[in-house]
Coordinates of C-alpha atoms in Angstrom, one line a residue:
M1 CA -34.0 -24.5 -114.9
Q2 CA -37.6 -24.6 -115.7
S3 CA -38.9 -27.9 -115.3
T4 CA -36.5 -28.2 -112.0
F5 CA -38.5 -25.3 -110.7
R6 CA -41.7 -26.9 -111.9
F7 CA -40.6 -30.6 -110.4
S8 CA -40.0 -28.2 -106.9
F9 CA -43.3 -26.3 -106.8
L10 CA -45.2 -30.1 -107.1
A11 CA -43.6 -31.6 -104.8
I12 CA -44.3 -28.4 -102.4
I13 CA -47.6 -28.9 -103.0
A14 CA -47.9 -32.6 -102.9
I15 CA -46.1 -32.5 -99.2
I16 CA -48.7 -29.9 -98.1
L17 CA -51.6 -31.9 -99.2
F18 CA -50.1 -35.3 -97.8
S19 CA -49.8 -33.1 -94.5
S20 CA -53.2 -31.8 -94.6
C21 CA -55.0 -35.4 -95.3
K22 CA -53.0 -37.1 -92.7
K23 CA -54.4 -36.9 -89.1
N24 CA -52.2 -35.8 -86.2
N25 CA -53.0 -34.9 -82.6
T26 CA -51.0 -33.6 -79.6
L27 CA -52.6 -35.7 -76.8
G28 CA -51.2 -38.9 -77.9
R29 CA -47.6 -37.7 -78.1
Y30 CA -46.3 -39.1 -74.8
I31 CA -48.5 -42.6 -75.4
P32 CA -47.3 -45.4 -76.9
E33 CA -48.8 -46.5 -79.6
N34 CA -49.0 -50.6 -77.9
A35 CA -51.4 -49.1 -75.3
A36 CA -54.0 -51.4 -74.2
M37 CA -56.2 -48.4 -72.9
A38 CA -56.1 -44.8 -72.9
M39 CA -58.3 -42.1 -71.3
H40 CA -58.3 -38.5 -72.2
I41 CA -59.6 -36.2 -69.2
N42 CA -60.6 -32.3 -70.5
G43 CA -59.5 -30.6 -67.3
K44 CA -60.8 -27.5 -68.5
A45 CA -64.3 -28.2 -70.1
L46 CA -64.7 -30.7 -66.4
S47 CA -63.8 -28.0 -63.9
E48 CA -66.0 -25.6 -65.9
K49 CA -68.8 -28.1 -65.5
L50 CA -68.1 -28.9 -61.9
P51 CA -65.9 -27.1 -59.8
W52 CA -63.9 -27.9 -56.9
A53 CA -65.6 -25.6 -54.4
E54 CA -68.7 -27.6 -55.3
I55 CA -66.8 -30.9 -54.8
K56 CA -66.0 -29.3 -51.3
Q57 CA -69.0 -28.8 -50.4
Q58 CA -70.5 -32.3 -50.3
D59 CA -70.6 -34.1 -46.9
Y60 CA -68.4 -37.5 -48.4
F61 CA -65.9 -34.4 -49.3
K62 CA -66.2 -32.9 -45.8
L63 CA -65.8 -36.9 -43.9
L64 CA -62.7 -37.5 -46.5
N65 CA -60.7 -34.5 -44.9
A66 CA -62.0 -34.8 -41.4
D67 CA -59.7 -38.1 -41.6
T68 CA -57.0 -37.8 -38.7
S69 CA -55.0 -40.1 -40.7
L70 CA -54.3 -37.9 -43.3
S71 CA -51.3 -36.0 -43.0
A72 CA -51.2 -32.3 -43.4
F73 CA -50.0 -32.0 -47.3
M74 CA -52.8 -34.3 -48.4
K75 CA -55.0 -32.0 -46.6
T76 CA -53.3 -29.1 -48.8
I77 CA -54.0 -31.1 -51.8
L78 CA -57.8 -32.0 -50.6
D79 CA -58.2 -27.9 -50.4
N80 CA -57.1 -27.0 -53.7
P81 CA -55.2 -29.9 -56.1
E82 CA -53.1 -27.5 -58.1
N83 CA -51.5 -27.8 -54.6
T84 CA -49.8 -30.7 -56.0
G85 CA -48.3 -28.6 -59.2
I86 CA -50.7 -30.4 -61.8
D87 CA -52.7 -27.8 -64.1
I88 CA -55.8 -29.3 -63.6
N89 CA -57.6 -27.1 -65.8
N90 CA -55.5 -28.6 -68.8
D91 CA -55.3 -32.3 -70.6
I92 CA -54.8 -35.2 -68.1
V93 CA -54.3 -38.4 -70.1
I94 CA -54.1 -41.9 -68.0
F95 CA -53.2 -45.0 -69.5
M96 CA -52.3 -48.8 -69.6
V97 CA -49.5 -51.0 -71.1
K98 CA -49.5 -54.8 -71.1
D99 CA -46.3 -56.5 -71.8
S100 CA -44.5 -59.6 -71.1
S101 CA -43.7 -58.2 -67.8
G102 CA -47.2 -57.8 -67.0
G103 CA -47.8 -54.2 -67.8
F104 CA -48.2 -50.8 -66.3
M105 CA -50.8 -47.5 -65.9
A106 CA -49.8 -44.1 -66.3
L107 CA -51.1 -40.6 -65.8
Q108 CA -49.5 -37.7 -68.1
G109 CA -50.2 -34.4 -67.8
T110 CA -48.7 -30.4 -67.5
L111 CA -47.4 -28.9 -64.5
N112 CA -47.9 -25.5 -63.4
D113 CA -45.5 -25.2 -60.2
K114 CA -42.4 -27.8 -60.9
A115 CA -41.0 -27.7 -57.5
K116 CA -44.7 -28.0 -55.8
F117 CA -44.8 -31.3 -58.3
A118 CA -41.5 -32.5 -56.8
A119 CA -42.3 -31.6 -53.7
M120 CA -45.6 -33.8 -53.3
Q121 CA -43.2 -36.7 -54.5
S122 CA -41.6 -37.0 -51.2
Q123 CA -44.4 -35.9 -49.4
A124 CA -47.1 -38.1 -50.6
N125 CA -44.4 -41.1 -50.6
P126 CA -41.8 -40.8 -48.0
G127 CA -38.8 -43.4 -48.4
G128 CA -38.4 -43.2 -52.0
T129 CA -35.2 -42.5 -54.2
A130 CA -35.0 -39.0 -55.9
S131 CA -32.6 -38.8 -59.2
G132 CA -32.1 -37.3 -62.2
K133 CA -30.5 -37.4 -65.4
E134 CA -31.2 -36.6 -69.2
G135 CA -32.8 -33.2 -68.4
L136 CA -35.2 -35.0 -66.4
S137 CA -35.7 -35.7 -62.5
F138 CA -37.0 -38.8 -60.8
Y139 CA -38.9 -40.0 -58.2
S140 CA -39.4 -43.9 -57.1
N141 CA -39.8 -46.4 -54.7
A142 CA -40.5 -50.4 -55.7
R143 CA -43.9 -50.1 -57.8
T144 CA -43.8 -46.8 -58.5
A145 CA -41.9 -43.9 -60.6
S146 CA -42.3 -40.3 -61.7
A147 CA -40.7 -38.2 -64.5
W148 CA -40.8 -34.7 -65.0
N149 CA -39.3 -31.8 -66.8
D150 CA -40.2 -28.1 -66.4
D151 CA -43.6 -28.6 -68.4
K152 CA -44.6 -32.2 -68.4
F153 CA -44.9 -35.0 -65.8
V154 CA -45.8 -38.8 -65.7
M155 CA -46.8 -40.7 -62.9
L156 CA -46.0 -44.6 -63.4
S157 CA -47.1 -47.4 -61.5
D158 CA -46.4 -51.4 -62.1
V159 CA -49.0 -54.0 -62.6
P160 CA -47.1 -57.4 -63.1
E161 CA -50.3 -59.2 -61.7
M162 CA -51.3 -58.5 -65.5
K163 CA -49.0 -61.4 -66.2
M164 CA -50.8 -64.8 -65.9
P165 CA -48.3 -67.0 -65.1
K166 CA -48.4 -70.2 -68.2
Q167 CA -49.6 -72.8 -65.8
F168 CA -52.3 -71.0 -64.1
P169 CA -55.4 -72.6 -64.6
M170 CA -58.8 -70.9 -66.3
M171 CA -60.8 -72.7 -64.2
P172 CA -60.6 -74.9 -60.9
D173 CA -60.8 -78.9 -62.2
S174 CA -62.5 -82.1 -60.3
A175 CA -60.1 -81.7 -57.6
G176 CA -61.9 -78.7 -56.2
P177 CA -60.7 -74.9 -56.6
V178 CA -58.0 -73.1 -57.2
T179 CA -56.4 -71.5 -53.7
D180 CA -52.6 -71.1 -55.0
V181 CA -51.9 -68.5 -57.5
P182 CA -48.3 -67.8 -57.3
E183 CA -46.7 -64.4 -56.5
I184 CA -45.6 -62.5 -59.6
K185 CA -42.7 -59.9 -59.6
T186 CA -41.0 -58.6 -62.5
P187 CA -37.8 -56.6 -62.6
R188 CA -39.1 -53.6 -64.5
D189 CA -36.6 -50.7 -64.3
L190 CA -39.6 -48.3 -63.2
V191 CA -37.2 -44.9 -63.7
T192 CA -36.2 -45.9 -67.2
A193 CA -39.9 -46.7 -68.2
A194 CA -41.4 -43.7 -66.9
K195 CA -38.3 -41.9 -68.9
N196 CA -39.5 -43.6 -72.1
V197 CA -42.7 -42.2 -71.7
L198 CA -41.4 -38.5 -71.6
L199 CA -38.6 -39.4 -74.5
L200 CA -41.2 -40.9 -76.4
K201 CA -40.6 -40.9 -80.1
E202 CA -43.4 -39.1 -82.0
D203 CA -43.4 -42.2 -84.4
M204 CA -43.6 -45.0 -81.7
S205 CA -46.6 -42.8 -80.0
M206 CA -50.1 -42.5 -80.7
A207 CA -49.8 -39.0 -82.1
K208 CA -49.7 -40.3 -85.6
N209 CA -52.7 -43.1 -85.0
E210 CA -55.2 -42.1 -87.2
K211 CA -58.2 -43.8 -85.4
F212 CA -56.9 -41.9 -82.3
S213 CA -56.7 -38.9 -83.8
D214 CA -60.3 -39.0 -85.1
L215 CA -61.3 -39.6 -81.3
V216 CA -59.7 -36.8 -79.9
S217 CA -60.9 -34.3 -82.8
T218 CA -64.2 -34.8 -81.8
K219 CA -65.1 -32.1 -78.8
A220 CA -65.8 -34.0 -75.4
D221 CA -65.4 -33.9 -72.1
M222 CA -63.5 -37.2 -71.7
H223 CA -62.4 -39.5 -74.5
L224 CA -61.6 -43.4 -74.1
W225 CA -59.6 -45.6 -76.2
L226 CA -59.6 -49.7 -75.8
N227 CA -57.1 -51.7 -78.3
A228 CA -58.8 -55.2 -77.6
E229 CA -55.8 -56.6 -79.5
Q230 CA -53.1 -55.2 -77.2
L231 CA -55.1 -55.9 -74.0
N232 CA -55.2 -60.2 -75.2
A233 CA -51.6 -60.1 -75.9
N234 CA -49.1 -62.3 -73.8
T235 CA -52.2 -64.2 -72.7
P236 CA -51.6 -67.8 -72.4
A237 CA -55.1 -68.4 -73.7
M238 CA -54.4 -66.9 -76.6
G239 CA -52.4 -69.8 -77.7
A240 CA -55.1 -72.0 -77.4
M241 CA -57.3 -69.5 -79.7
A242 CA -55.2 -70.0 -82.4
M243 CA -56.1 -73.2 -83.0
V244 CA -59.1 -72.1 -84.1
N245 CA -58.4 -68.7 -85.3
L246 CA -60.3 -66.7 -82.7
G247 CA -57.4 -64.3 -83.2
K248 CA -59.1 -63.0 -85.7
L249 CA -61.8 -61.9 -83.8
Y250 CA -59.6 -59.6 -81.9
E251 CA -56.9 -58.1 -84.6
G252 CA -57.3 -54.6 -85.3
S253 CA -60.1 -55.0 -82.1
I254 CA -60.2 -51.3 -81.1
M255 CA -63.1 -49.4 -79.3
T256 CA -63.0 -45.6 -78.8
A257 CA -66.0 -43.2 -77.5
A258 CA -66.3 -39.8 -76.8
V259 CA -68.3 -39.0 -73.4
N260 CA -70.3 -35.7 -72.6
F261 CA -72.0 -34.5 -69.6
E262 CA -74.6 -32.6 -70.9
A263 CA -78.0 -31.1 -69.1
G264 CA -79.9 -33.6 -67.9
K265 CA -78.2 -36.7 -69.5
I266 CA -74.6 -38.4 -70.3
L267 CA -73.8 -38.5 -73.9
M268 CA -71.7 -41.1 -75.4
D269 CA -70.8 -41.7 -78.9
V270 CA -68.7 -45.1 -79.6
K271 CA -67.0 -46.4 -82.6
S272 CA -65.9 -50.0 -83.2
Y273 CA -63.2 -50.8 -85.2
A274 CA -61.5 -54.6 -86.6
G275 CA -59.1 -55.9 -88.9
K276 CA -59.8 -56.2 -92.4
E277 CA -61.5 -59.4 -93.0
M278 CA -63.6 -58.9 -90.2
T279 CA -64.5 -55.4 -91.5
E280 CA -65.4 -56.6 -94.9
I281 CA -68.0 -59.1 -93.0
W282 CA -69.4 -55.9 -91.0
K283 CA -69.7 -53.9 -93.6
K284 CA -70.8 -56.8 -96.2
Y285 CA -73.5 -58.0 -93.6
S286 CA -74.6 -55.4 -91.7
G287 CA -78.5 -54.9 -91.0
S288 CA -80.8 -52.2 -91.9
S289 CA -83.3 -51.0 -89.3
A290 CA -84.4 -53.0 -86.1
S291 CA -88.1 -53.9 -86.6
M292 CA -90.1 -51.3 -84.6
E293 CA -93.3 -53.2 -85.4
M294 CA -91.7 -56.2 -83.1
I295 CA -91.5 -54.0 -80.4
K296 CA -95.2 -52.8 -81.0
R297 CA -96.4 -56.5 -80.4
I298 CA -95.0 -56.8 -76.9
P299 CA -98.1 -57.1 -74.9
S300 CA -97.4 -55.2 -72.0
Q301 CA -97.2 -51.7 -71.0
N302 CA -94.5 -52.7 -68.4
I303 CA -91.7 -52.7 -70.3
A304 CA -88.3 -52.6 -68.6
A305 CA -85.8 -53.2 -71.1
V306 CA -86.0 -53.9 -74.8
F307 CA -83.3 -55.1 -77.3
A308 CA -83.9 -55.0 -80.9
M309 CA -81.4 -56.1 -84.2
N310 CA -81.4 -56.3 -87.6
F311 CA -78.9 -58.1 -89.3
K312 CA -78.2 -60.5 -92.5
P313 CA -78.1 -64.1 -91.6
E314 CA -75.8 -65.0 -94.2
G315 CA -72.9 -63.0 -91.9
I316 CA -72.8 -65.5 -89.5
R317 CA -71.6 -68.0 -91.7
E318 CA -68.8 -65.9 -92.5
F319 CA -68.0 -65.0 -89.6
L320 CA -67.8 -68.7 -88.1
K321 CA -65.7 -69.3 -91.2
L322 CA -62.8 -66.7 -90.5
A323 CA -63.0 -67.8 -86.7
G324 CA -62.6 -71.6 -87.6
L325 CA -65.3 -72.6 -85.7
D326 CA -68.0 -73.4 -88.6
G327 CA -67.2 -77.2 -89.0
L328 CA -67.2 -77.5 -85.1
I329 CA -70.8 -76.2 -84.8
N330 CA -71.9 -78.3 -88.0
M331 CA -70.4 -81.3 -85.8
G332 CA -72.1 -80.2 -82.7
S333 CA -75.4 -79.0 -84.4
A334 CA -75.2 -82.5 -86.7
F335 CA -76.6 -84.4 -83.0
M336 CA -79.1 -82.1 -82.5
G337 CA -81.0 -82.6 -86.1
F338 CA -79.8 -79.4 -87.8
N339 CA -76.8 -78.0 -89.9
L340 CA -75.3 -74.2 -89.8
D341 CA -77.3 -73.7 -93.4
D342 CA -80.6 -74.7 -91.9
F343 CA -79.6 -72.3 -88.9
I344 CA -78.8 -69.0 -91.6
K345 CA -81.9 -70.2 -93.7
A346 CA -84.3 -70.0 -91.1
N347 CA -83.4 -66.8 -89.6
K348 CA -84.9 -63.9 -91.7
G349 CA -82.6 -61.1 -90.1
D350 CA -84.4 -59.6 -87.1
I351 CA -84.2 -60.2 -83.4
L352 CA -86.1 -59.2 -80.1
L353 CA -85.7 -59.5 -76.5
T354 CA -88.1 -57.9 -73.6
V355 CA -88.4 -57.8 -70.1
G356 CA -91.3 -56.2 -68.1
D357 CA -93.8 -56.8 -65.5
I358 CA -91.4 -57.1 -62.6
K359 CA -93.1 -58.1 -59.3
K360 CA -91.4 -57.7 -56.1
D361 CA -93.7 -60.7 -54.1
S362 CA -91.3 -60.2 -51.0
I363 CA -87.9 -59.0 -50.1
S364 CA -86.5 -61.8 -51.9
K365 CA -88.8 -63.3 -54.6
I366 CA -88.6 -61.0 -57.8
D367 CA -90.9 -62.3 -60.9
A368 CA -90.6 -61.1 -64.5
Q369 CA -91.9 -61.9 -67.9
F370 CA -89.3 -62.4 -70.4
L371 CA -89.8 -63.0 -74.0
F372 CA -87.5 -63.6 -77.2
S373 CA -88.7 -63.3 -80.6
A374 CA -87.0 -63.8 -84.3
T375 CA -88.5 -63.4 -87.8
I376 CA -88.5 -66.6 -89.8
G377 CA -87.0 -67.0 -93.5
N378 CA -87.7 -70.8 -94.0
K379 CA -90.6 -72.4 -92.0
E380 CA -89.1 -75.9 -92.8
A381 CA -85.4 -75.1 -91.7
F382 CA -87.1 -73.1 -88.4
T383 CA -89.1 -76.3 -87.6
K384 CA -85.6 -78.3 -87.3
L385 CA -84.5 -75.9 -85.0
I386 CA -87.5 -75.9 -82.7
N387 CA -87.2 -79.8 -82.6
A388 CA -83.7 -79.3 -81.9
G389 CA -84.7 -77.3 -78.7
K390 CA -87.3 -80.0 -77.8
K391 CA -84.7 -82.8 -77.8
L392 CA -82.6 -80.5 -75.6
G393 CA -85.4 -79.5 -73.2
Q394 CA -86.0 -82.9 -72.7
E395 CA -82.3 -84.1 -72.3
K396 CA -82.6 -81.3 -69.4
L397 CA -86.0 -82.5 -68.2
T398 CA -84.2 -85.9 -67.9
N399 CA -80.9 -84.7 -66.2
S400 CA -82.8 -82.5 -63.7
G401 CA -86.5 -83.9 -63.2
K402 CA -87.8 -80.6 -63.8
M403 CA -88.0 -77.7 -66.0
P404 CA -88.6 -74.3 -65.5
S405 CA -92.0 -73.1 -67.4
I406 CA -91.5 -71.8 -71.0
F407 CA -93.5 -71.5 -73.7
Y408 CA -93.4 -70.9 -77.5
N409 CA -95.7 -69.9 -80.6
L410 CA -95.3 -68.8 -84.2
N411 CA -97.0 -68.2 -87.4
E412 CA -95.4 -67.8 -91.0
N413 CA -93.4 -64.7 -89.9
L414 CA -92.5 -64.8 -86.3
F415 CA -91.3 -67.2 -83.5
A416 CA -91.8 -66.4 -79.9
I417 CA -90.6 -67.7 -76.7
G418 CA -91.3 -66.9 -73.0
N419 CA -92.0 -67.4 -70.0
N420 CA -95.9 -66.4 -69.9
K421 CA -98.0 -68.5 -72.3
T422 CA -100.6 -65.8 -72.2
A423 CA -98.2 -63.0 -73.8
I424 CA -96.8 -65.2 -76.1
D425 CA -99.3 -65.9 -77.7
Q426 CA -101.1 -62.0 -77.8
Y427 CA -97.5 -61.3 -79.5
I428 CA -98.2 -63.6 -82.4
N429 CA -101.8 -63.6 -82.7
K430 CA -101.8 -59.2 -82.5
E431 CA -99.9 -56.5 -84.3
N432 CA -100.6 -53.7 -82.5
N433 CA -100.4 -54.2 -78.6
S434 CA -98.6 -51.1 -77.5
D435 CA -96.9 -48.0 -78.7
P436 CA -94.2 -47.1 -76.3
A437 CA -93.2 -43.4 -76.5
F438 CA -89.2 -44.6 -76.8
L439 CA -89.3 -45.6 -80.0
K440 CA -89.0 -42.7 -81.9
D441 CA -85.6 -42.4 -79.7
I442 CA -84.3 -45.7 -80.6
S443 CA -86.0 -46.2 -84.4
G444 CA -84.1 -46.1 -87.8
S445 CA -80.5 -48.1 -86.9
P446 CA -79.9 -51.6 -87.2
L447 CA -79.5 -52.0 -83.3
A448 CA -81.8 -50.9 -80.4
A449 CA -81.7 -51.1 -77.0
Y450 CA -84.2 -49.0 -74.3
V451 CA -83.7 -49.7 -70.3
N452 CA -86.4 -48.1 -68.0
F453 CA -84.7 -47.2 -64.6
Q454 CA -87.8 -45.3 -63.4
Y455 CA -89.9 -48.7 -63.7
I456 CA -87.0 -51.1 -62.8
M457 CA -86.7 -49.1 -59.3
S458 CA -90.4 -48.8 -58.4
S459 CA -90.9 -52.3 -59.2
M460 CA -88.0 -53.2 -56.9
K461 CA -89.7 -51.5 -54.0
N462 CA -91.1 -53.1 -51.6
P463 CA -93.6 -51.4 -49.0
N464 CA -93.1 -53.7 -46.3
T465 CA -89.4 -53.9 -46.6
T466 CA -87.3 -53.5 -43.1
D467 CA -84.3 -53.0 -45.1
S468 CA -84.0 -49.1 -44.5
L469 CA -80.7 -48.7 -46.5
E470 CA -82.8 -50.5 -49.6
A471 CA -85.3 -48.2 -49.3
A472 CA -83.4 -45.0 -49.0
T473 CA -80.9 -45.9 -51.8
L474 CA -83.9 -46.6 -54.1
D475 CA -85.6 -43.7 -53.3
A476 CA -82.4 -41.5 -53.7
S477 CA -81.3 -43.3 -57.2
M478 CA -85.1 -43.0 -58.2
K479 CA -84.7 -39.0 -58.2
V480 CA -81.5 -39.2 -60.2
W481 CA -81.6 -41.9 -63.4
D482 CA -84.4 -42.2 -65.6
N483 CA -83.7 -44.2 -68.6
L484 CA -81.0 -45.6 -71.1
I485 CA -81.1 -45.2 -75.1
I486 CA -78.8 -47.1 -77.7
K487 CA -78.8 -46.8 -80.5
G488 CA -76.6 -47.5 -83.8
G489 CA -74.6 -50.1 -85.8
E490 CA -74.4 -48.4 -88.9
M491 CA -70.7 -48.4 -90.8
K492 CA -69.1 -44.9 -91.0
G493 CA -66.1 -45.4 -93.0
S494 CA -64.1 -48.6 -91.2
A495 CA -65.9 -48.3 -88.0
A496 CA -69.5 -49.2 -86.5
T497 CA -70.9 -46.3 -84.7
Q498 CA -73.0 -46.4 -81.7
H499 CA -74.9 -43.5 -79.7
V500 CA -75.7 -44.2 -75.8
E501 CA -77.7 -41.7 -73.7
I502 CA -78.1 -42.2 -70.1
N503 CA -80.9 -39.7 -69.3
M504 CA -81.7 -38.2 -65.7
V505 CA -84.9 -37.1 -64.1
N506 CA -83.6 -33.5 -63.9
K507 CA -83.6 -32.5 -67.3
T508 CA -82.2 -28.9 -66.7
E509 CA -78.9 -29.3 -64.5
N510 CA -75.7 -30.2 -65.7
S511 CA -75.4 -34.4 -65.0
L512 CA -71.7 -33.6 -63.8
K513 CA -73.5 -31.8 -61.0
Q514 CA -75.6 -34.8 -60.6
L515 CA -73.4 -37.3 -60.3
N516 CA -71.6 -35.3 -57.7
N517 CA -74.9 -34.8 -55.7
Y518 CA -75.5 -38.4 -56.1
A519 CA -72.6 -39.2 -54.7
G520 CA -73.3 -37.1 -51.6
V521 CA -76.7 -38.6 -51.1
M522 CA -75.3 -42.0 -51.0
S523 CA -72.3 -41.5 -49.1
N524 CA -74.6 -39.7 -46.5
I525 CA -77.2 -43.1 -46.7
M526 CA -74.3 -45.3 -46.0
N527 CA -72.8 -43.3 -43.4
E528 CA -76.3 -43.3 -41.4
H529 CA -76.5 -46.9 -42.2
K530 CA -73.2 -47.6 -40.7
K531 CA -74.2 -45.5 -37.6
K532 CA -77.3 -47.4 -36.8
K533 CA -75.4 -51.0 -37.5
D534 CA -72.3 -50.0 -35.1
A535 CA -75.2 -48.4 -32.3
F536 CA -76.9 -51.5 -32.7
Y537 CA -74.0 -53.7 -31.8
N538 CA -72.3 -51.8 -29.5
N539 CA -76.0 -52.2 -27.5
L540 CA -76.1 -55.8 -27.5
D541 CA -75.3 -57.9 -24.2
T542 CA -72.0 -59.6 -24.9
T543 CA -71.5 -60.8 -22.0
V544 CA -70.4 -64.3 -22.1
V545 CA -71.8 -66.6 -19.3
V546 CA -69.5 -69.9 -18.4
P547 CA -71.4 -72.7 -16.8
V548 CA -69.7 -74.1 -13.5
I549 CA -69.0 -77.8 -13.5
K550 CA -69.9 -78.7 -9.8

């Protein structure tokens, strides 16, 4: 008796521990486990950051509301989205499923008024069919279907176009471009598909997916889920990829992102997952910190964009082996005088790409300086790569008759190539040409990137332009967008992480409100441009003089 009690007690403890360790979630309860894409919208958070009343104040909204083609019912929805019967202050999920019939998109959420939702179906989509079974109500037509009960709803739209015909060519051939694409039809039972979402078994949903649970446990205004393996499923091209094992690149490939709209910035925390073999390569060969010293060598203060990365070159070999491409790469490179081992030895593991000194000489001509740099591992092996580049360049020159001005230079540790010889030489010969303020924001990770929107847009301005739309658009954009910062590449658990930060000029106002205001300004600019264009064409003398032949 005592041993039985002890066993039962231990079993209960084990169940509690197992349950506490297993990550479940409620948001994935109505999302099929094979969803290729899903987006969760935190209705409560977004409504607090941008109330509907503020959206209604924008001119673009007033213009839409004034559209005489809109029905009275649709205008009641514009006045108050809750007239749909949907609880807009609750969680709303949009997801996509791809299958052998193409795929479908769905919007799922919570109801606050079942009668209003039912009325919306027939008012917004007249001519459909209403029905009910298994405790659910339905409304459907040829391409859409909705299902709902007392609390939950799903609105589903069929997308058969996602099914690519088996014989549909990926690229035009010598006979000319593809002109005939067969119409794609599907026998999908939309009512059944909508019913299956609301009656989805928990074990077949995303509720028990640990990666999805980890995503939605992160506090965010929006959550994004992209399953590349499911997205590429049922694609004819995947059959050809199997010949060289490229399917390994998609196996288990999932990207998640938590998005927040904060004061003066949009933040995005991204996690990238892969299959077991790819994950092992990531863990073993991921880099340490991107080189800030290489960025300091950039011989310009006018930096438009920078991308820097640190990695272990040996990982390239393992990656190509896994994909079954190592043999093809060796065959191709042999004609150029090097092999895969030479490429691995030549590189030490740091690369840099930068764009800067943008000049707009006229309305259409834009010039910029480009520079690519890499650290040298073995100079003898690197020389083979340089000679291969020269050979390839000579072949290009022979075929085209001319070649753009490309210059390179190197020392014992660095190689640089670009379109400005003075800049390349200065980069190689001097360690500290600049000390950009953004270094502190991107340092310390294997991957680092920076884009200066302000400099790019100011460089694009032309005081002599006659294009009022372009000038107004640039002026409006310069008042909003500041820069982009990306850093990451570290492995945390089984995921590679990245942090993305889009900064705005106004550092105090919530970024969602700024986006709403920006949309209003851009809408006004486009509307004014349309009025001017219409007035111009209306004032043209369109009288046609027909010559009389005598």
